[in-house]
Amino acid sequence: MATVRDFRVEDLSTVRPHDDVEAVVRLVECNGEKLLQIDTFGRPGRETPGKLSQTLRFDAAAFRKLVDLGSKHF
């Protein structure tokens, strides 16, 4: 698991399609800090389909930055 507090924006030189997966968003509070957590789960074709695959937690500043970037991009 990782908590994202900041990130940089870079271009991706090679873009290819990715498989769709299930994701769950959780609103959590840890040590008094509110975080937004995204859990992704394994593709159906994996050895253990539906198993928790990745977890990212965003603090308020990183979430606001992500929303701002997404709003400008879409």
PDB file of N, CA and C in Angstrom:
ATOM      1  N   MET A   1       0.844  -1.164   0.000  1.00  0.00           N
ATOM      2  CA  MET A   1       0.000   0.000   0.000  1.00  0.00           C
ATOM      3  C   MET A   1       0.894   1.233   0.000  1.00  0.00           C
ATOM      4  N   ALA A   2       0.413   2.288  -0.618  1.00  0.00           N
ATOM      5  CA  ALA A   2       1.195   3.521  -0.697  1.00  0.00           C
ATOM      6  C   ALA A   2       0.274   4.715  -0.505  1.00  0.00           C
ATOM      7  N   THR A   3       0.778   5.738   0.189  1.00  0.00           N
ATOM      8  CA  THR A   3       0.057   6.995   0.313  1.00  0.00           C
ATOM      9  C   THR A   3       0.718   8.011  -0.607  1.00  0.00           C
ATOM     10  N   VAL A   4      -0.080   8.580  -1.499  1.00  0.00           N
ATOM     11  CA  VAL A   4       0.418   9.576  -2.449  1.00  0.00           C
ATOM     12  C   VAL A   4       0.157  10.958  -1.862  1.00  0.00           C
ATOM     13  N   ARG A   5       1.213  11.725  -1.670  1.00  0.00           N
ATOM     14  CA  ARG A   5       1.104  13.081  -1.132  1.00  0.00           C
ATOM     15  C   ARG A   5       1.420  14.128  -2.201  1.00  0.00           C
ATOM     16  N   ASP A   6       2.109  13.718  -3.245  1.00  0.00           N
ATOM     17  CA  ASP A   6       2.413  14.600  -4.369  1.00  0.00           C
ATOM     18  C   ASP A   6       2.865  13.716  -5.524  1.00  0.00           C
ATOM     19  N   PHE A   7       2.830  14.244  -6.706  1.00  0.00           N
ATOM     20  CA  PHE A   7       3.299  13.501  -7.880  1.00  0.00           C
ATOM     21  C   PHE A   7       3.651  14.494  -8.965  1.00  0.00           C
ATOM     22  N   ARG A   8       4.420  14.035  -9.913  1.00  0.00           N
ATOM     23  CA  ARG A   8       4.771  14.880 -11.054  1.00  0.00           C
ATOM     24  C   ARG A   8       4.029  14.369 -12.282  1.00  0.00           C
ATOM     25  N   VAL A   9       3.850  15.232 -13.232  1.00  0.00           N
ATOM     26  CA  VAL A   9       3.146  14.899 -14.466  1.00  0.00           C
ATOM     27  C   VAL A   9       4.176  14.742 -15.570  1.00  0.00           C
ATOM     28  N   GLU A  10       4.134  13.624 -16.269  1.00  0.00           N
ATOM     29  CA  GLU A  10       5.047  13.360 -17.377  1.00  0.00           C
ATOM     30  C   GLU A  10       4.258  12.801 -18.551  1.00  0.00           C
ATOM     31  N   ASP A  11       4.781  12.999 -19.755  1.00  0.00           N
ATOM     32  CA  ASP A  11       4.188  12.400 -20.945  1.00  0.00           C
ATOM     33  C   ASP A  11       4.599  10.942 -21.022  1.00  0.00           C
ATOM     34  N   LEU A  12       3.747  10.140 -21.625  1.00  0.00           N
ATOM     35  CA  LEU A  12       4.020   8.720 -21.828  1.00  0.00           C
ATOM     36  C   LEU A  12       4.348   8.527 -23.301  1.00  0.00           C
ATOM     37  N   SER A  13       5.524   7.987 -23.576  1.00  0.00           N
ATOM     38  CA  SER A  13       5.971   7.880 -24.964  1.00  0.00           C
ATOM     39  C   SER A  13       5.259   6.759 -25.723  1.00  0.00           C
ATOM     40  N   THR A  14       4.951   5.674 -25.051  1.00  0.00           N
ATOM     41  CA  THR A  14       4.264   4.558 -25.696  1.00  0.00           C
ATOM     42  C   THR A  14       2.962   4.284 -24.950  1.00  0.00           C
ATOM     43  N   VAL A  15       1.858   4.292 -25.681  1.00  0.00           N
ATOM     44  CA  VAL A  15       0.554   4.063 -25.060  1.00  0.00           C
ATOM     45  C   VAL A  15      -0.049   2.798 -25.652  1.00  0.00           C
ATOM     46  N   ARG A  16      -0.469   1.898 -24.771  1.00  0.00           N
ATOM     47  CA  ARG A  16      -1.138   0.673 -25.226  1.00  0.00           C
ATOM     48  C   ARG A  16      -2.357   0.440 -24.346  1.00  0.00           C
ATOM     49  N   PRO A  17      -3.334  -0.288 -24.862  1.00  0.00           N
ATOM     50  CA  PRO A  17      -4.537  -0.536 -24.060  1.00  0.00           C
ATOM     51  C   PRO A  17      -4.221  -1.397 -22.830  1.00  0.00           C
ATOM     52  N   HIS A  18      -4.978  -1.196 -21.779  1.00  0.00           N
ATOM     53  CA  HIS A  18      -4.880  -2.011 -20.575  1.00  0.00           C
ATOM     54  C   HIS A  18      -6.188  -2.765 -20.390  1.00  0.00           C
ATOM     55  N   ASP A  19      -6.135  -3.863 -19.673  1.00  0.00           N
ATOM     56  CA  ASP A  19      -7.342  -4.618 -19.360  1.00  0.00           C
ATOM     57  C   ASP A  19      -8.175  -3.853 -18.339  1.00  0.00           C
ATOM     58  N   ASP A  20      -9.482  -4.009 -18.410  1.00  0.00           N
ATOM     59  CA  ASP A  20     -10.372  -3.431 -17.414  1.00  0.00           C
ATOM     60  C   ASP A  20     -10.331  -4.285 -16.152  1.00  0.00           C
ATOM     61  N   VAL A  21     -10.370  -3.640 -14.999  1.00  0.00           N
ATOM     62  CA  VAL A  21     -10.404  -4.348 -13.723  1.00  0.00           C
ATOM     63  C   VAL A  21     -11.455  -3.696 -12.830  1.00  0.00           C
ATOM     64  N   GLU A  22     -11.839  -4.403 -11.791  1.00  0.00           N
ATOM     65  CA  GLU A  22     -12.751  -3.854 -10.794  1.00  0.00           C
ATOM     66  C   GLU A  22     -11.953  -2.940  -9.870  1.00  0.00           C
ATOM     67  N   ALA A  23     -12.575  -1.851  -9.446  1.00  0.00           N
ATOM     68  CA  ALA A  23     -11.943  -0.935  -8.498  1.00  0.00           C
ATOM     69  C   ALA A  23     -12.973  -0.503  -7.466  1.00  0.00           C
ATOM     70  N   VAL A  24     -12.499  -0.269  -6.268  1.00  0.00           N
ATOM     71  CA  VAL A  24     -13.345   0.197  -5.170  1.00  0.00           C
ATOM     72  C   VAL A  24     -12.694   1.446  -4.583  1.00  0.00           C
ATOM     73  N   VAL A  25     -13.497   2.478  -4.353  1.00  0.00           N
ATOM     74  CA  VAL A  25     -13.015   3.694  -3.707  1.00  0.00           C
ATOM     75  C   VAL A  25     -13.498   3.665  -2.267  1.00  0.00           C
ATOM     76  N   ARG A  26     -12.580   3.935  -1.350  1.00  0.00           N
ATOM     77  CA  ARG A  26     -12.913   3.953   0.073  1.00  0.00           C
ATOM     78  C   ARG A  26     -12.491   5.302   0.658  1.00  0.00           C
ATOM     79  N   LEU A  27     -13.355   5.873   1.473  1.00  0.00           N
ATOM     80  CA  LEU A  27     -13.043   7.108   2.184  1.00  0.00           C
ATOM     81  C   LEU A  27     -12.610   6.695   3.579  1.00  0.00           C
ATOM     82  N   VAL A  28     -11.329   6.894   3.891  1.00  0.00           N
ATOM     83  CA  VAL A  28     -10.776   6.393   5.140  1.00  0.00           C
ATOM     84  C   VAL A  28     -10.208   7.538   5.972  1.00  0.00           C
ATOM     85  N   GLU A  29     -10.061   7.273   7.247  1.00  0.00           N
ATOM     86  CA  GLU A  29      -9.385   8.190   8.144  1.00  0.00           C
ATOM     87  C   GLU A  29      -8.345   7.381   8.896  1.00  0.00           C
ATOM     88  N   CYS A  30      -7.098   7.820   8.836  1.00  0.00           N
ATOM     89  CA  CYS A  30      -5.993   7.103   9.457  1.00  0.00           C
ATOM     90  C   CYS A  30      -5.179   8.092  10.281  1.00  0.00           C
ATOM     91  N   ASN A  31      -5.076   7.844  11.573  1.00  0.00           N
ATOM     92  CA  ASN A  31      -4.358   8.748  12.481  1.00  0.00           C
ATOM     93  C   ASN A  31      -4.869  10.181  12.368  1.00  0.00           C
ATOM     94  N   GLY A  32      -6.180  10.327  12.213  1.00  0.00           N
ATOM     95  CA  GLY A  32      -6.796  11.651  12.146  1.00  0.00           C
ATOM     96  C   GLY A  32      -6.733  12.323  10.787  1.00  0.00           C
ATOM     97  N   GLU A  33      -6.123  11.675   9.801  1.00  0.00           N
ATOM     98  CA  GLU A  33      -5.999  12.249   8.449  1.00  0.00           C
ATOM     99  C   GLU A  33      -6.999  11.579   7.516  1.00  0.00           C
ATOM    100  N   LYS A  34      -7.777  12.387   6.797  1.00  0.00           N
ATOM    101  CA  LYS A  34      -8.723  11.860   5.818  1.00  0.00           C
ATOM    102  C   LYS A  34      -7.979  11.555   4.523  1.00  0.00           C
ATOM    103  N   LEU A  35      -8.247  10.373   3.974  1.00  0.00           N
ATOM    104  CA  LEU A  35      -7.600   9.914   2.742  1.00  0.00           C
ATOM    105  C   LEU A  35      -8.637   9.290   1.825  1.00  0.00           C
ATOM    106  N   LEU A  36      -8.375   9.353   0.538  1.00  0.00           N
ATOM    107  CA  LEU A  36      -9.188   8.642  -0.436  1.00  0.00           C
ATOM    108  C   LEU A  36      -8.362   7.460  -0.924  1.00  0.00           C
ATOM    109  N   GLN A  37      -8.916   6.270  -0.791  1.00  0.00           N
ATOM    110  CA  GLN A  37      -8.187   5.047  -1.145  1.00  0.00           C
ATOM    111  C   GLN A  37      -8.847   4.391  -2.347  1.00  0.00           C
ATOM    112  N   ILE A  38      -8.030   3.942  -3.281  1.00  0.00           N
ATOM    113  CA  ILE A  38      -8.512   3.189  -4.442  1.00  0.00           C
ATOM    114  C   ILE A  38      -7.865   1.816  -4.409  1.00  0.00           C
ATOM    115  N   ASP A  39      -8.704   0.775  -4.368  1.00  0.00           N
ATOM    116  CA  ASP A  39      -8.239  -0.610  -4.421  1.00  0.00           C
ATOM    117  C   ASP A  39      -8.598  -1.182  -5.786  1.00  0.00           C
ATOM    118  N   THR A  40      -7.642  -1.822  -6.438  1.00  0.00           N
ATOM    119  CA  THR A  40      -7.939  -2.514  -7.693  1.00  0.00           C
ATOM    120  C   THR A  40      -7.784  -4.011  -7.473  1.00  0.00           C
ATOM    121  N   PHE A  41      -8.513  -4.761  -8.276  1.00  0.00           N
ATOM    122  CA  PHE A  41      -8.553  -6.206  -8.120  1.00  0.00           C
ATOM    123  C   PHE A  41      -8.125  -6.887  -9.411  1.00  0.00           C
ATOM    124  N   GLY A  42      -7.588  -8.089  -9.291  1.00  0.00           N
ATOM    125  CA  GLY A  42      -7.013  -8.807 -10.420  1.00  0.00           C
ATOM    126  C   GLY A  42      -7.982  -9.067 -11.555  1.00  0.00           C
ATOM    127  N   ARG A  43      -7.427  -9.129 -12.752  1.00  0.00           N
ATOM    128  CA  ARG A  43      -8.200  -9.445 -13.949  1.00  0.00           C
ATOM    129  C   ARG A  43      -8.793 -10.849 -13.836  1.00  0.00           C
ATOM    130  N   PRO A  44      -9.892 -11.093 -14.534  1.00  0.00           N
ATOM    131  CA  PRO A  44     -10.502 -12.429 -14.493  1.00  0.00           C
ATOM    132  C   PRO A  44      -9.550 -13.543 -14.930  1.00  0.00           C
ATOM    133  N   GLY A  45      -8.597 -13.263 -15.817  1.00  0.00           N
ATOM    134  CA  GLY A  45      -7.694 -14.287 -16.329  1.00  0.00           C
ATOM    135  C   GLY A  45      -6.492 -14.574 -15.436  1.00  0.00           C
ATOM    136  N   ARG A  46      -6.354 -13.873 -14.347  1.00  0.00           N
ATOM    137  CA  ARG A  46      -5.205 -14.086 -13.457  1.00  0.00           C
ATOM    138  C   ARG A  46      -5.356 -15.374 -12.669  1.00  0.00           C
ATOM    139  N   GLU A  47      -4.242 -15.801 -12.093  1.00  0.00           N
ATOM    140  CA  GLU A  47      -4.232 -17.035 -11.313  1.00  0.00           C
ATOM    141  C   GLU A  47      -5.255 -16.983 -10.177  1.00  0.00           C
ATOM    142  N   THR A  48      -5.350 -15.834  -9.508  1.00  0.00           N
ATOM    143  CA  THR A  48      -6.349 -15.655  -8.457  1.00  0.00           C
ATOM    144  C   THR A  48      -7.223 -14.472  -8.846  1.00  0.00           C
ATOM    145  N   PRO A  49      -8.255 -14.706  -9.676  1.00  0.00           N
ATOM    146  CA  PRO A  49      -9.095 -13.597 -10.126  1.00  0.00           C
ATOM    147  C   PRO A  49      -9.802 -12.928  -8.950  1.00  0.00           C
ATOM    148  N   GLY A  50      -9.940 -11.622  -9.016  1.00  0.00           N
ATOM    149  CA  GLY A  50     -10.647 -10.880  -7.988  1.00  0.00           C
ATOM    150  C   GLY A  50      -9.836 -10.593  -6.733  1.00  0.00           C
ATOM    151  N   LYS A  51      -8.572 -11.041  -6.694  1.00  0.00           N
ATOM    152  CA  LYS A  51      -7.721 -10.794  -5.534  1.00  0.00           C
ATOM    153  C   LYS A  51      -7.271  -9.335  -5.523  1.00  0.00           C
ATOM    154  N   LEU A  52      -7.207  -8.738  -4.327  1.00  0.00           N
ATOM    155  CA  LEU A  52      -6.729  -7.367  -4.209  1.00  0.00           C
ATOM    156  C   LEU A  52      -5.362  -7.260  -4.863  1.00  0.00           C
ATOM    157  N   SER A  53      -5.228  -6.301  -5.766  1.00  0.00           N
ATOM    158  CA  SER A  53      -4.009  -6.192  -6.543  1.00  0.00           C
ATOM    159  C   SER A  53      -3.164  -4.992  -6.114  1.00  0.00           C
ATOM    160  N   GLN A  54      -3.787  -3.815  -6.100  1.00  0.00           N
ATOM    161  CA  GLN A  54      -3.049  -2.594  -5.777  1.00  0.00           C
ATOM    162  C   GLN A  54      -3.923  -1.689  -4.924  1.00  0.00           C
ATOM    163  N   THR A  55      -3.279  -0.951  -4.031  1.00  0.00           N
ATOM    164  CA  THR A  55      -3.969   0.024  -3.203  1.00  0.00           C
ATOM    165  C   THR A  55      -3.184   1.323  -3.219  1.00  0.00           C
ATOM    166  N   LEU A  56      -3.871   2.401  -3.498  1.00  0.00           N
ATOM    167  CA  LEU A  56      -3.274   3.735  -3.442  1.00  0.00           C
ATOM    168  C   LEU A  56      -4.138   4.607  -2.554  1.00  0.00           C
ATOM    169  N   ARG A  57      -3.493   5.358  -1.675  1.00  0.00           N
ATOM    170  CA  ARG A  57      -4.199   6.337  -0.854  1.00  0.00           C
ATOM    171  C   ARG A  57      -3.711   7.724  -1.243  1.00  0.00           C
ATOM    172  N   PHE A  58      -4.655   8.647  -1.405  1.00  0.00           N
ATOM    173  CA  PHE A  58      -4.336  10.023  -1.761  1.00  0.00           C
ATOM    174  C   PHE A  58      -4.684  10.936  -0.598  1.00  0.00           C
ATOM    175  N   ASP A  59      -3.741  11.796  -0.198  1.00  0.00           N
ATOM    176  CA  ASP A  59      -4.083  12.812   0.791  1.00  0.00           C
ATOM    177  C   ASP A  59      -4.833  13.929   0.073  1.00  0.00           C
ATOM    178  N   ALA A  60      -5.309  14.909   0.827  1.00  0.00           N
ATOM    179  CA  ALA A  60      -6.152  15.965   0.261  1.00  0.00           C
ATOM    180  C   ALA A  60      -5.448  16.736  -0.855  1.00  0.00           C
ATOM    181  N   ALA A  61      -4.182  17.088  -0.655  1.00  0.00           N
ATOM    182  CA  ALA A  61      -3.463  17.879  -1.662  1.00  0.00           C
ATOM    183  C   ALA A  61      -3.271  17.097  -2.958  1.00  0.00           C
ATOM    184  N   ALA A  62      -2.881  15.832  -2.853  1.00  0.00           N
ATOM    185  CA  ALA A  62      -2.678  15.012  -4.054  1.00  0.00           C
ATOM    186  C   ALA A  62      -4.005  14.778  -4.770  1.00  0.00           C
ATOM    187  N   PHE A  63      -5.081  14.567  -4.006  1.00  0.00           N
ATOM    188  CA  PHE A  63      -6.392  14.359  -4.629  1.00  0.00           C
ATOM    189  C   PHE A  63      -6.828  15.607  -5.386  1.00  0.00           C
ATOM    190  N   ARG A  64      -6.654  16.774  -4.772  1.00  0.00           N
ATOM    191  CA  ARG A  64      -7.039  18.022  -5.457  1.00  0.00           C
ATOM    192  C   ARG A  64      -6.230  18.217  -6.742  1.00  0.00           C
ATOM    193  N   LYS A  65      -4.957  17.908  -6.688  1.00  0.00           N
ATOM    194  CA  LYS A  65      -4.102  18.022  -7.877  1.00  0.00           C
ATOM    195  C   LYS A  65      -4.585  17.059  -8.963  1.00  0.00           C
ATOM    196  N   LEU A  66      -4.934  15.848  -8.587  1.00  0.00           N
ATOM    197  CA  LEU A  66      -5.428  14.849  -9.538  1.00  0.00           C
ATOM    198  C   LEU A  66      -6.749  15.291 -10.164  1.00  0.00           C
ATOM    199  N   VAL A  67      -7.667  15.820  -9.343  1.00  0.00           N
ATOM    200  CA  VAL A  67      -8.950  16.303  -9.858  1.00  0.00           C
ATOM    201  C   VAL A  67      -8.731  17.457 -10.828  1.00  0.00           C
ATOM    202  N   ASP A  68      -7.839  18.376 -10.486  1.00  0.00           N
ATOM    203  CA  ASP A  68      -7.550  19.512 -11.354  1.00  0.00           C
ATOM    204  C   ASP A  68      -6.978  19.050 -12.693  1.00  0.00           C
ATOM    205  N   LEU A  69      -6.025  18.121 -12.647  1.00  0.00           N
ATOM    206  CA  LEU A  69      -5.447  17.593 -13.896  1.00  0.00           C
ATOM    207  C   LEU A  69      -6.512  16.884 -14.739  1.00  0.00           C
ATOM    208  N   GLY A  70      -7.325  16.071 -14.070  1.00  0.00           N
ATOM    209  CA  GLY A  70      -8.377  15.342 -14.786  1.00  0.00           C
ATOM    210  C   GLY A  70      -9.393  16.275 -15.410  1.00  0.00           C
ATOM    211  N   SER A  71      -9.763  17.325 -14.701  1.00  0.00           N
ATOM    212  CA  SER A  71     -10.730  18.291 -15.229  1.00  0.00           C
ATOM    213  C   SER A  71     -10.200  18.985 -16.472  1.00  0.00           C
ATOM    214  N   LYS A  72      -8.910  19.316 -16.442  1.00  0.00           N
ATOM    215  CA  LYS A  72      -8.302  19.967 -17.613  1.00  0.00           C
ATOM    216  C   LYS A  72      -8.138  18.994 -18.776  1.00  0.00           C
ATOM    217  N   HIS A  73      -7.851  17.743 -18.478  1.00  0.00           N
ATOM    218  CA  HIS A  73      -7.604  16.744 -19.520  1.00  0.00           C
ATOM    219  C   HIS A  73      -8.889  16.330 -20.231  1.00  0.00           C
ATOM    220  N   PHE A  74      -9.959  16.108 -19.466  1.00  0.00           N
ATOM    221  CA  PHE A  74     -11.216  15.636 -20.053  1.00  0.00           C
ATOM    222  C   PHE A  74     -12.091  16.785 -20.481  1.00  0.00           C
TER     223      PHE A  74
END
